[in-house]
Coordinates of C-alpha atoms in Angstrom, one line a residue:
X1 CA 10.6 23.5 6.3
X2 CA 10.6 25.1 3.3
X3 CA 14.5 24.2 2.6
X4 CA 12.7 20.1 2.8
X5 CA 10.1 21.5 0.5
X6 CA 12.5 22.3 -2.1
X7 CA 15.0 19.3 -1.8
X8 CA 11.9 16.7 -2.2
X9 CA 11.1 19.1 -5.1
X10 CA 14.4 18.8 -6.7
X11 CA 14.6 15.2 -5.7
X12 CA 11.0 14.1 -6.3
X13 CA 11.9 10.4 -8.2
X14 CA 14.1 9.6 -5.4
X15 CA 11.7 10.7 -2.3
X16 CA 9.1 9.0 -4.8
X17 CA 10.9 5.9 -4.5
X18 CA 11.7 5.6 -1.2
X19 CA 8.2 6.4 -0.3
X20 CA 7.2 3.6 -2.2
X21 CA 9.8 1.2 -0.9
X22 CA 8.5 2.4 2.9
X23 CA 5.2 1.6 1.6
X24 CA 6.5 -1.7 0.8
X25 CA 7.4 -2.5 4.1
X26 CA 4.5 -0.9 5.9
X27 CA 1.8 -3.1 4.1
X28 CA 3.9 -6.2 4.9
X29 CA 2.7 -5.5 8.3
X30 CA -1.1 -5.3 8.0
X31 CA -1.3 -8.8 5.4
X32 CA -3.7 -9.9 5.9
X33 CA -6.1 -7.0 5.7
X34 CA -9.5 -8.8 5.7
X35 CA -8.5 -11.5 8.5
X36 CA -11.5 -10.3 11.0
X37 CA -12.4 -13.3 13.3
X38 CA -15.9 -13.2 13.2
X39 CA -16.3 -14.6 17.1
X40 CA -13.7 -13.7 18.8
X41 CA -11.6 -10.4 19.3
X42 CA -11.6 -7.8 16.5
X43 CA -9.6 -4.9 17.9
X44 CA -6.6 -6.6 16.1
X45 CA -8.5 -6.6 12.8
X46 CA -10.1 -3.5 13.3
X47 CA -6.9 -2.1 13.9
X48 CA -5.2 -3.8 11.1
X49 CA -7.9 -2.3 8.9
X50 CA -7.9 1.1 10.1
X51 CA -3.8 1.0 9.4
X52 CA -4.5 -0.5 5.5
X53 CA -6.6 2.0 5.1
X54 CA -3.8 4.7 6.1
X55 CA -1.4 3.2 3.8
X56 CA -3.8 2.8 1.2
X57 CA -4.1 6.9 1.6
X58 CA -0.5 7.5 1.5
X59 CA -0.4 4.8 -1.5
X60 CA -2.5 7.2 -3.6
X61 CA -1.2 10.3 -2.5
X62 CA 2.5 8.9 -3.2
X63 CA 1.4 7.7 -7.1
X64 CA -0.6 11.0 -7.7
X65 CA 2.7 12.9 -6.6
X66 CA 5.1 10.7 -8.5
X67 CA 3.2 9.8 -11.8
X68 CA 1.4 12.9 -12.5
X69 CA 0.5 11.8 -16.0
X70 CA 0.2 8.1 -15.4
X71 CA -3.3 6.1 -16.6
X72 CA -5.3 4.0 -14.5
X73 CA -3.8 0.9 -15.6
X74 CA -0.4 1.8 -14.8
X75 CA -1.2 2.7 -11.0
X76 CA -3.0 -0.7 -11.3
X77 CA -0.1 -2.3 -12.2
X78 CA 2.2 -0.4 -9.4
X79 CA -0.4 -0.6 -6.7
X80 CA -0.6 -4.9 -7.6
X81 CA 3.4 -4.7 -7.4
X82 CA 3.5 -2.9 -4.2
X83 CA 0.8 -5.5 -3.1
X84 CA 2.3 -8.4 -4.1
X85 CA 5.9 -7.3 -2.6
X86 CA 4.6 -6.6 0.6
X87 CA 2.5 -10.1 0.9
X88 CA 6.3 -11.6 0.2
X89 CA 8.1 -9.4 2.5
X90 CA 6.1 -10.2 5.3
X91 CA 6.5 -14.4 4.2
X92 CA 9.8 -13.6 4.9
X93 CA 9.5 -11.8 7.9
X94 CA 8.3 -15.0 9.2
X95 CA 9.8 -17.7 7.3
X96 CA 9.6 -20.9 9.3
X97 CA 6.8 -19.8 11.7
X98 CA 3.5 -21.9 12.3
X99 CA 1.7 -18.1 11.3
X100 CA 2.4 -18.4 7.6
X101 CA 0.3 -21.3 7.5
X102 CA -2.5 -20.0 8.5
X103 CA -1.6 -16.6 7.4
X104 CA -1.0 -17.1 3.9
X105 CA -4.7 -19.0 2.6
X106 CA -6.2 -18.8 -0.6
X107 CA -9.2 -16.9 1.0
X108 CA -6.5 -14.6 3.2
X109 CA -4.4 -13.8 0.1
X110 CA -6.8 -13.1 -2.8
X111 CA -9.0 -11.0 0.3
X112 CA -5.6 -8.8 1.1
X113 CA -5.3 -8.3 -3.1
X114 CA -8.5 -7.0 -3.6
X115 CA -9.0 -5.1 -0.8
X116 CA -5.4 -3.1 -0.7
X117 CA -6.1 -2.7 -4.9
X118 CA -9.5 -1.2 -3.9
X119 CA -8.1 1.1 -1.0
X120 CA -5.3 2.3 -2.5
X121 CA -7.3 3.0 -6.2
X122 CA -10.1 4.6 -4.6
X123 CA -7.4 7.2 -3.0
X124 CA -5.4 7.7 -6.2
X125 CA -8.6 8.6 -7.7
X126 CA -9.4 11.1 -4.7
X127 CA -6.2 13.0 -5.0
X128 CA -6.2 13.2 -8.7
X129 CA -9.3 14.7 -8.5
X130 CA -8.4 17.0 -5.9
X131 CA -5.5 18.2 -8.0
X132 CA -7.4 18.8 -10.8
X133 CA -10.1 20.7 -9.2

């Protein structure tokens, strides 16, 4: 374990970015976040929600890691980037499917944007703190 420890730490822009890149491709798969069907079942939303939430968490603890020095508007910009890349990735994914047409609303895309940004701030903030404390 402690031989990982010390490669990540020799190696921390490239972990750094590779985590972020994962990160990419995990949040593809929760857009979009705030897509709870107010009738019918919600164990796929509450699920998807419970898993943005994760990511968010790893999100922040990834930044915090990486840019140790970095201001608020920088992890902004990055956590918007991830965000964005992500909501394209998973068009992509299913490029030519009936889903992206219902998937990828006004209301479903501006939803997903503001709640990852939130998520994902709110946790940088958390584990800055922590580190500085």
């Amino acid at each position: 374990m402690e031989n990982l420890q010390t490669n990540i730490r020799k190696h921390k822009k490239l972990f750094g970015v590779l985590g972020l890149v994962f990160i990419v491709c995990v949040e593809c798969c929760v857009f979009p976040v705030g897509n709870l069907p107010l009738g019918g079942d919600m164990t796929i939303g509450l699920i998807n929600l419970a898993t943005a939430i994760g990511i968010s968490k790893c999100i922040g603890e990834i930044e915090t890691y990486i840019f140790q020095k970095a201001s608020w508007l920088l992890i902004f910009v990055l956590n918007f980037g991830i965000t964005i890349l992500g909501m394209i990735a998973r068009y992509f994914l299913e490029y030519g499917e009936v889903s992206n047409t219902y998937n990828f609303t006004l209301k479903n895309i501006v939803m997903h944007i503001v709640i990852m940004m939130l998520l994902s701030m709110a946790f940088w903030i958390q584990t800055k703190r922590k580190e500085v404390s």
